PDB file of C-alpha atoms in Angstrom:
ATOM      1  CA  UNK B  19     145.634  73.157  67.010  1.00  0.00           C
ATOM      2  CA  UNK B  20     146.910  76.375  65.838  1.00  0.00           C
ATOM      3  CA  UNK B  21     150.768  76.769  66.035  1.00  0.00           C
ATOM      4  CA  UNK B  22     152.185  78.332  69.030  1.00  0.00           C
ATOM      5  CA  UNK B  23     155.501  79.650  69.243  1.00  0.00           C
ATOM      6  CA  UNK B  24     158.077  78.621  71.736  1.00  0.00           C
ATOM      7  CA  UNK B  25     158.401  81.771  73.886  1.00  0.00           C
ATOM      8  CA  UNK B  26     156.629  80.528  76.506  1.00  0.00           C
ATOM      9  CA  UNK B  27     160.035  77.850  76.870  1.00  0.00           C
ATOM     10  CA  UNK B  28     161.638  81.237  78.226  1.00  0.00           C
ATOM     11  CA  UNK B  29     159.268  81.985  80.197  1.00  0.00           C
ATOM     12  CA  UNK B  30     159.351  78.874  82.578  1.00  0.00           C
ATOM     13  CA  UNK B  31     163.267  79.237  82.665  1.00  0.00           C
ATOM     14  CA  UNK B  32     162.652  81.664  85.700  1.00  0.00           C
ATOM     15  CA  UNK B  33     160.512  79.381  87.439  1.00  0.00           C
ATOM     16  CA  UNK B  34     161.337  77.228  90.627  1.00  0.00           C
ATOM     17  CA  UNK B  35     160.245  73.383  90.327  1.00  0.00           C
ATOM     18  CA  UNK B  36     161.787  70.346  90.845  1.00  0.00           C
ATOM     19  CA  UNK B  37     161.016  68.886  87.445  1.00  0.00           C
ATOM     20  CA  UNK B  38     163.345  71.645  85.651  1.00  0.00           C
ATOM     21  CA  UNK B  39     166.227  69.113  87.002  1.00  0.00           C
ATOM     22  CA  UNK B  40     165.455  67.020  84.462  1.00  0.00           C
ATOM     23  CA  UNK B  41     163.684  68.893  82.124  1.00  0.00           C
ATOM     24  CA  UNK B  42     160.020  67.003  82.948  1.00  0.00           C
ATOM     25  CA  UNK B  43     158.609  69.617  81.561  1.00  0.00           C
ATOM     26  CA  UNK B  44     158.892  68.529  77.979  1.00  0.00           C
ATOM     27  CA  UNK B  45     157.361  64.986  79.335  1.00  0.00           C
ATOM     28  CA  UNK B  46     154.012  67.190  80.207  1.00  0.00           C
ATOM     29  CA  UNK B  47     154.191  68.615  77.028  1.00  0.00           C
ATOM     30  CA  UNK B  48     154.084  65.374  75.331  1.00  0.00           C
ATOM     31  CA  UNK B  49     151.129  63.466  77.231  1.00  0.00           C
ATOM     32  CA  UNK B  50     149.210  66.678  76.477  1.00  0.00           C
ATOM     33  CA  UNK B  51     149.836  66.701  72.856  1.00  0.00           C
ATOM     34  CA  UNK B  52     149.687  63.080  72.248  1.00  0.00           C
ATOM     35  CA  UNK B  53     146.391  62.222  74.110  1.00  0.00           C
ATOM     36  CA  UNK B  54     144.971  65.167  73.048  1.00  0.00           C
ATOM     37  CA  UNK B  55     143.832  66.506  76.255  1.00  0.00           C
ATOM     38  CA  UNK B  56     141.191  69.103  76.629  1.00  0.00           C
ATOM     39  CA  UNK B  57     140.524  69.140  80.467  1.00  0.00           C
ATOM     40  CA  UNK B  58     142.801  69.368  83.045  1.00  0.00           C
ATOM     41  CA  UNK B  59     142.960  70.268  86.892  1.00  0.00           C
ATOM     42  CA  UNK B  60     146.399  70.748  88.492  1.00  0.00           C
ATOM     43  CA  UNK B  61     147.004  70.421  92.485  1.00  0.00           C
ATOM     44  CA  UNK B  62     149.977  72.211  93.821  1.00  0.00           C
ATOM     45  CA  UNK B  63     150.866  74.915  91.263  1.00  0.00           C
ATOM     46  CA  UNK B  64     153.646  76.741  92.518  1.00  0.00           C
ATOM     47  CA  UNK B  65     155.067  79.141  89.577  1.00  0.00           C
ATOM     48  CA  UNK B  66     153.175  77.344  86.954  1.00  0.00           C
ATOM     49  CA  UNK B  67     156.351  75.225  85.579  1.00  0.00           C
ATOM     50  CA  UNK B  68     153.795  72.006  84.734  1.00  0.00           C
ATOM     51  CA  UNK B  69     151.392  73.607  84.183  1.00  0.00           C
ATOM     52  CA  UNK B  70     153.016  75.907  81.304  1.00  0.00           C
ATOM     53  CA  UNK B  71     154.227  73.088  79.758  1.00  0.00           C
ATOM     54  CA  UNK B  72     150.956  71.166  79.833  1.00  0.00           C
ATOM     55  CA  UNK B  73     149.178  73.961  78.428  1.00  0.00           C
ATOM     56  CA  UNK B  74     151.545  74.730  75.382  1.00  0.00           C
ATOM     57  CA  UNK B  75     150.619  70.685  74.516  1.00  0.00           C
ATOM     58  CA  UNK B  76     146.687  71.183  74.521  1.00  0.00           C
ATOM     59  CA  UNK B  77     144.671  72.271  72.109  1.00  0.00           C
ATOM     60  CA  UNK B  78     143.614  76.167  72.002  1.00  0.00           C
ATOM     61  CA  UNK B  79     140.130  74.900  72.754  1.00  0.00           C
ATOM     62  CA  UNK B  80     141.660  73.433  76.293  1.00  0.00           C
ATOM     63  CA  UNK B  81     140.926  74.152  79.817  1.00  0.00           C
ATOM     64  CA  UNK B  82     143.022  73.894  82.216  1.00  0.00           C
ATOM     65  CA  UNK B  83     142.289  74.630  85.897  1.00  0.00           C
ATOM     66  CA  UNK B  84     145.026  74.762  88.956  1.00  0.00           C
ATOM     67  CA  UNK B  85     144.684  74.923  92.734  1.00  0.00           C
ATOM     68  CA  UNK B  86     147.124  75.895  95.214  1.00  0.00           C
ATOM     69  CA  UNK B  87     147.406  77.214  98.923  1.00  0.00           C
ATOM     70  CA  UNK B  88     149.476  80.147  97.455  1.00  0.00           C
ATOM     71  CA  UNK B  89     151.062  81.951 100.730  1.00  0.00           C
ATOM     72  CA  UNK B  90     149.089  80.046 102.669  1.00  0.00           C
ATOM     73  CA  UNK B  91     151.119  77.036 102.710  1.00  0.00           C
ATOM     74  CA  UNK B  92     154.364  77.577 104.712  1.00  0.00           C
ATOM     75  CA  UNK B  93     157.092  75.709 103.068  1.00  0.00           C
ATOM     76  CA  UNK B  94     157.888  76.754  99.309  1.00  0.00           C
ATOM     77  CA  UNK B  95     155.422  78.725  97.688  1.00  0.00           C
ATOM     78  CA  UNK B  96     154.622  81.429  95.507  1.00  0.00           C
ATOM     79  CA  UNK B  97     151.551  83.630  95.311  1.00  0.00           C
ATOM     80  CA  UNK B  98     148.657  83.492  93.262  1.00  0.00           C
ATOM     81  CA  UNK B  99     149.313  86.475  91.332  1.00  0.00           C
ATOM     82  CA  UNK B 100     153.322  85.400  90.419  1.00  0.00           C
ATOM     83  CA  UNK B 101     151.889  82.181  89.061  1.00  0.00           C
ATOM     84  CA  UNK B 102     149.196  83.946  87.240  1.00  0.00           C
ATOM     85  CA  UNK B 103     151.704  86.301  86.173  1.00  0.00           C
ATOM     86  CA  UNK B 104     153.664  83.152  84.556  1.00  0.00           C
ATOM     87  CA  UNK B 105     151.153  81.617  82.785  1.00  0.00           C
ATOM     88  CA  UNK B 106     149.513  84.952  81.439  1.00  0.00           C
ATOM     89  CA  UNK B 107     153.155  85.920  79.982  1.00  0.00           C
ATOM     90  CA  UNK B 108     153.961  82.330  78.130  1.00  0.00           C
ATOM     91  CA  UNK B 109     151.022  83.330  76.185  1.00  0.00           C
ATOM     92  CA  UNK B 110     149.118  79.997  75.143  1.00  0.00           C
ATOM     93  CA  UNK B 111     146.012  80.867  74.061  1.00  0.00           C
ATOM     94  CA  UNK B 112     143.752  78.437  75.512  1.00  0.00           C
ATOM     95  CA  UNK B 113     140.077  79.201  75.699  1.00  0.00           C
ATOM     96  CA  UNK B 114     140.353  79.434  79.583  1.00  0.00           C
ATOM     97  CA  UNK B 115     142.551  79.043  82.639  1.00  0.00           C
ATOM     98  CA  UNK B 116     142.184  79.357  86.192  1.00  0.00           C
ATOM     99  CA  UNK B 117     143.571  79.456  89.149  1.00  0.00           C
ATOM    100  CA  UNK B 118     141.784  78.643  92.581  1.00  0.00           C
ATOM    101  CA  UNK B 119     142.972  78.826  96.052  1.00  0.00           C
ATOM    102  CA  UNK B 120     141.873  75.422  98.089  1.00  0.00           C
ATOM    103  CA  UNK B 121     141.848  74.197 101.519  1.00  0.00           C
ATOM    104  CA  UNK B 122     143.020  70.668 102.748  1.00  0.00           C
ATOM    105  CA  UNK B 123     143.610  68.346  99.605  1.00  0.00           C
ATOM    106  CA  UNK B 124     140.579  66.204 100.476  1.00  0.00           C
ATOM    107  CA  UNK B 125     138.344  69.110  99.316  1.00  0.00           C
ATOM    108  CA  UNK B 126     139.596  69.672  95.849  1.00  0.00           C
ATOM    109  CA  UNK B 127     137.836  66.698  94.148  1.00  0.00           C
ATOM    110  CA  UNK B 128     134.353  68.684  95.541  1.00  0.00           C
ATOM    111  CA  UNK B 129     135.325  71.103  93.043  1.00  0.00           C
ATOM    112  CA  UNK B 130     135.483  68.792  90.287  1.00  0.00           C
ATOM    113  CA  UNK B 131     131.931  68.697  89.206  1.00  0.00           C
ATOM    114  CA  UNK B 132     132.687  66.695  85.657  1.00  0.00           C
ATOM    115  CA  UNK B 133     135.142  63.900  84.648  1.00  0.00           C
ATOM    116  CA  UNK B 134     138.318  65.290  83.812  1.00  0.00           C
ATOM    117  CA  UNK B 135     141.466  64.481  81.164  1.00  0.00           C
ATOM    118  CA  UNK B 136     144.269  64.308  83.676  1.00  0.00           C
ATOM    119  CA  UNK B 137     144.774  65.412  87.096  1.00  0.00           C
ATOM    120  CA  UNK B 138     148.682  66.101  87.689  1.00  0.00           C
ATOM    121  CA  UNK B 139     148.843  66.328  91.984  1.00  0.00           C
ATOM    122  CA  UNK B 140     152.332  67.636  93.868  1.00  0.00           C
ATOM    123  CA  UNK B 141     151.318  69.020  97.049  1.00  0.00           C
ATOM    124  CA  UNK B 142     154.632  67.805  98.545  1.00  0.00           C
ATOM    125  CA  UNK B 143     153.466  63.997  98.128  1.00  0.00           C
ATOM    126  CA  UNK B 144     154.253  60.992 100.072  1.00  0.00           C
ATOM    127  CA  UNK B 145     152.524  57.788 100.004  1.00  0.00           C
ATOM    128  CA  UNK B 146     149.830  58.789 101.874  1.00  0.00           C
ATOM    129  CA  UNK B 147     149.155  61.452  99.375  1.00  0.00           C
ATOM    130  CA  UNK B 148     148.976  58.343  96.555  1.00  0.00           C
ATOM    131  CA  UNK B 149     146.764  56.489  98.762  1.00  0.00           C
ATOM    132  CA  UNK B 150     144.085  59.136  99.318  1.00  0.00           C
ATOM    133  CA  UNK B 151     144.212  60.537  95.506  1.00  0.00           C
ATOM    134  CA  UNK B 152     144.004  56.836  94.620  1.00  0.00           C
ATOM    135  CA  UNK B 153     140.904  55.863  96.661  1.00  0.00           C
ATOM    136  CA  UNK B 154     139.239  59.227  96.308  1.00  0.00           C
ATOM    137  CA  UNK B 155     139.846  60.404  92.772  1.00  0.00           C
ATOM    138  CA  UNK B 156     138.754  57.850  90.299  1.00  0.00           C
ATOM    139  CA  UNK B 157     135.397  59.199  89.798  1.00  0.00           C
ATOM    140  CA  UNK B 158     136.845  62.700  88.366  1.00  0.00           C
ATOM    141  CA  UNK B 159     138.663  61.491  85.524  1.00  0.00           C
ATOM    142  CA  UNK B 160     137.458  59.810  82.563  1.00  0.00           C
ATOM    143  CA  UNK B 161     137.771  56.822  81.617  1.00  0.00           C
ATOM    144  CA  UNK B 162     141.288  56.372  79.990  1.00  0.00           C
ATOM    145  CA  UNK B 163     142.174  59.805  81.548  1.00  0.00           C
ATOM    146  CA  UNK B 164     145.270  60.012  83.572  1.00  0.00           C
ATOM    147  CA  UNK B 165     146.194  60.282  87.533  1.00  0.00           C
ATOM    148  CA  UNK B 166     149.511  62.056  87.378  1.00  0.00           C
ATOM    149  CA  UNK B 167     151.507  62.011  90.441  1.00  0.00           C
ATOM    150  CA  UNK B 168     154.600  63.963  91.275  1.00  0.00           C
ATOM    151  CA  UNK B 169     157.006  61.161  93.046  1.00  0.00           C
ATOM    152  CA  UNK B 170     157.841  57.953  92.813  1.00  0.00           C
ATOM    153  CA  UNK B 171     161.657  57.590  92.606  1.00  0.00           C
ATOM    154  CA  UNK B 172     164.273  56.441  95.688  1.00  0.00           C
ATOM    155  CA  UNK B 173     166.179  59.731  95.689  1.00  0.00           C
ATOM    156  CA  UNK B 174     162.668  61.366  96.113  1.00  0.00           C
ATOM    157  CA  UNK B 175     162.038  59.555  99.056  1.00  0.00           C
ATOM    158  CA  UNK B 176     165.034  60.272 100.673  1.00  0.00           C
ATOM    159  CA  UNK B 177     165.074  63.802 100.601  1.00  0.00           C
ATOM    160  CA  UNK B 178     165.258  65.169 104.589  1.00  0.00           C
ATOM    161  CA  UNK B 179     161.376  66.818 104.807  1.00  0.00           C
ATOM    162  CA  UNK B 180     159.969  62.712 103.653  1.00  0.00           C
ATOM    163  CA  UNK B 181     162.193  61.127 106.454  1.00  0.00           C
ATOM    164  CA  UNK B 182     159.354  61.287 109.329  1.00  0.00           C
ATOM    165  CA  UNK B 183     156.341  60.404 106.072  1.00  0.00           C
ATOM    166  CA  UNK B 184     155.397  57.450 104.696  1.00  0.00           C
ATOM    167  CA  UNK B 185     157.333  56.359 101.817  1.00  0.00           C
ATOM    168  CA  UNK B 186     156.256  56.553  97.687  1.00  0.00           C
ATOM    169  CA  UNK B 187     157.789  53.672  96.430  1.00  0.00           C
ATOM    170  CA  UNK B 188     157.084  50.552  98.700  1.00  0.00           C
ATOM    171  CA  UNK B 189     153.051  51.785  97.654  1.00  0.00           C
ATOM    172  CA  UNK B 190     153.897  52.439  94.317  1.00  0.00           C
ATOM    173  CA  UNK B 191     156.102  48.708  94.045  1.00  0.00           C
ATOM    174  CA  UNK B 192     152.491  47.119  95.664  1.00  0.00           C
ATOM    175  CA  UNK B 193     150.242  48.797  93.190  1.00  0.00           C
ATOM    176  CA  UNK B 194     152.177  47.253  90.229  1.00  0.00           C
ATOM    177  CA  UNK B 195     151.873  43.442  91.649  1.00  0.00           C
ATOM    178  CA  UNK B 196     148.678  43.246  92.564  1.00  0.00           C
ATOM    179  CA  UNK B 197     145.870  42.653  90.033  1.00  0.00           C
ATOM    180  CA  UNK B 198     142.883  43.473  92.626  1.00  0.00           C
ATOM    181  CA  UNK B 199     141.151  45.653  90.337  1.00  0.00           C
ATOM    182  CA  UNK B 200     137.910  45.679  92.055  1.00  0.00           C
ATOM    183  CA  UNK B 201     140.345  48.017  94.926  1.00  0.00           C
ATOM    184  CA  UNK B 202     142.439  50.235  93.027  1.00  0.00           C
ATOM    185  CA  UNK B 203     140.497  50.008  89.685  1.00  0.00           C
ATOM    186  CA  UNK B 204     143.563  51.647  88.045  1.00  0.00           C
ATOM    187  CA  UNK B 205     146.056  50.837  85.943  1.00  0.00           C
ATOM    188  CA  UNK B 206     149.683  51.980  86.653  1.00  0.00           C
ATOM    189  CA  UNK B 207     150.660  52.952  83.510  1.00  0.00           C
ATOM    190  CA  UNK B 208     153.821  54.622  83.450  1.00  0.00           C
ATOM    191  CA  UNK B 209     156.666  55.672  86.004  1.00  0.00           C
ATOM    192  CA  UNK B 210     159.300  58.383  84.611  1.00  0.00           C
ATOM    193  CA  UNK B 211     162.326  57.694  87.154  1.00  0.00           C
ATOM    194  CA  UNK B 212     164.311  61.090  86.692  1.00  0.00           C
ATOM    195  CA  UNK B 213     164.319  62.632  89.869  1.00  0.00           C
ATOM    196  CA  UNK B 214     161.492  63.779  91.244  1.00  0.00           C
ATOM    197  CA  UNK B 215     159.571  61.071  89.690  1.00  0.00           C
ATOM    198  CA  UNK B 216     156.518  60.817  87.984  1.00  0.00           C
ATOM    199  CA  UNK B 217     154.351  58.145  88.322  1.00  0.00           C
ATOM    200  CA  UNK B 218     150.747  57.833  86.664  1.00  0.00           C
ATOM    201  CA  UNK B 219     148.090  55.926  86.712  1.00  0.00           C
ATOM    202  CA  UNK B 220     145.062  55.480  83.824  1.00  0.00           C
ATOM    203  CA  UNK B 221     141.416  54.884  84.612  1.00  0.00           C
TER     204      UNK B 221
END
């Protein structure tokens, strides 16, 4: 991996996302860098905060794709071009990015014609978002690749817009007691529980 300055650490201090709270950035940085990983799709982009920070811990040789509604989605949002804007400035030098608009989450795994490293998904998740990416996207990552998931704390679930959705953490407390692997055939193998949460699962 060939050094890479820390300018791109600027660049992401302009950036809107709900991990800059707590500084998760640095925690995508080091899954990235410590497992090595080559191949990774991101759901729910936004400005590119995660996915900077991913990026800066892969190898140049790395791909990394994202897909987002862009303006399309009318809560918060950015456009494709500011987010491309982002990640073109920080500069990584990876062999290839992109970024994809997409319809209705259930279509992205279509796209996802090979096993991947890690998928990272915040497309303003509740715990019906966890069920479907659990059920649905096993078969795109490889085995001992990761399911990241934006989520997974209290605070997170009590923030006004989840009030009328179903709840993260009662699925996420039932998917770490039960040993039915033959349903879930994941492991959950980490929970970070600085708000927003991060919870991930490994294949």
């Amino acid at each position: 991996m060939a050094t890479k300055n820390f300018d791109w650490v600027q660049v992401t201090e302009s950036i809107r996302s709900s991990y800059k709270q707590n500084q998760l950035g640095w925690w995508f940085y080091s899954l990235a860098r410590t497992f090595n990983l080559t191949n990774v799709v991101e759901v729910g982009v936004l400005g590119g905060y995660s996915a900077i920070y991913t990026m800066a811990g892969m190898p140049d040789y790395g791909y990394w794709k994202g897909y987002d509604l862009w303006t399309l989605y009318p809560y918060n949002h950015v456009s494709r071009q500011e987010a491309f804007n982002n990640i073109f400035k920080a500069d990584l030098l990876l062999d290839d990015f992109d970024l994809d608009p997409y319809g209705p989450l259930e279509n992205v795994h279509k796209h996802i014609l090979e096993p991947v490293d890690m998928i990272h998904v915040d497309v303003s998740n509740d715990g019906d978002t966890y069920k479907w990416c659990l059920e649905h996207l096993f078969q795109c990552i490889k085995p001992g690749g990761f399911l990241v998931m934006e989520g997974g704390t209290i605070e997170r679930d009590l923030i006004e817009w989840m009030k009328k959705r179903t709840p993260i953490v009662p699925i996420v407390d039932f998917l770490h007691s039960t040993v039915d692997t033959r349903v879930f055939q994941w492991e959950l193998w980490c929970k970070v529980d600085r708000f927003p949460g991060i919870t991930v699962f490994r294949r």
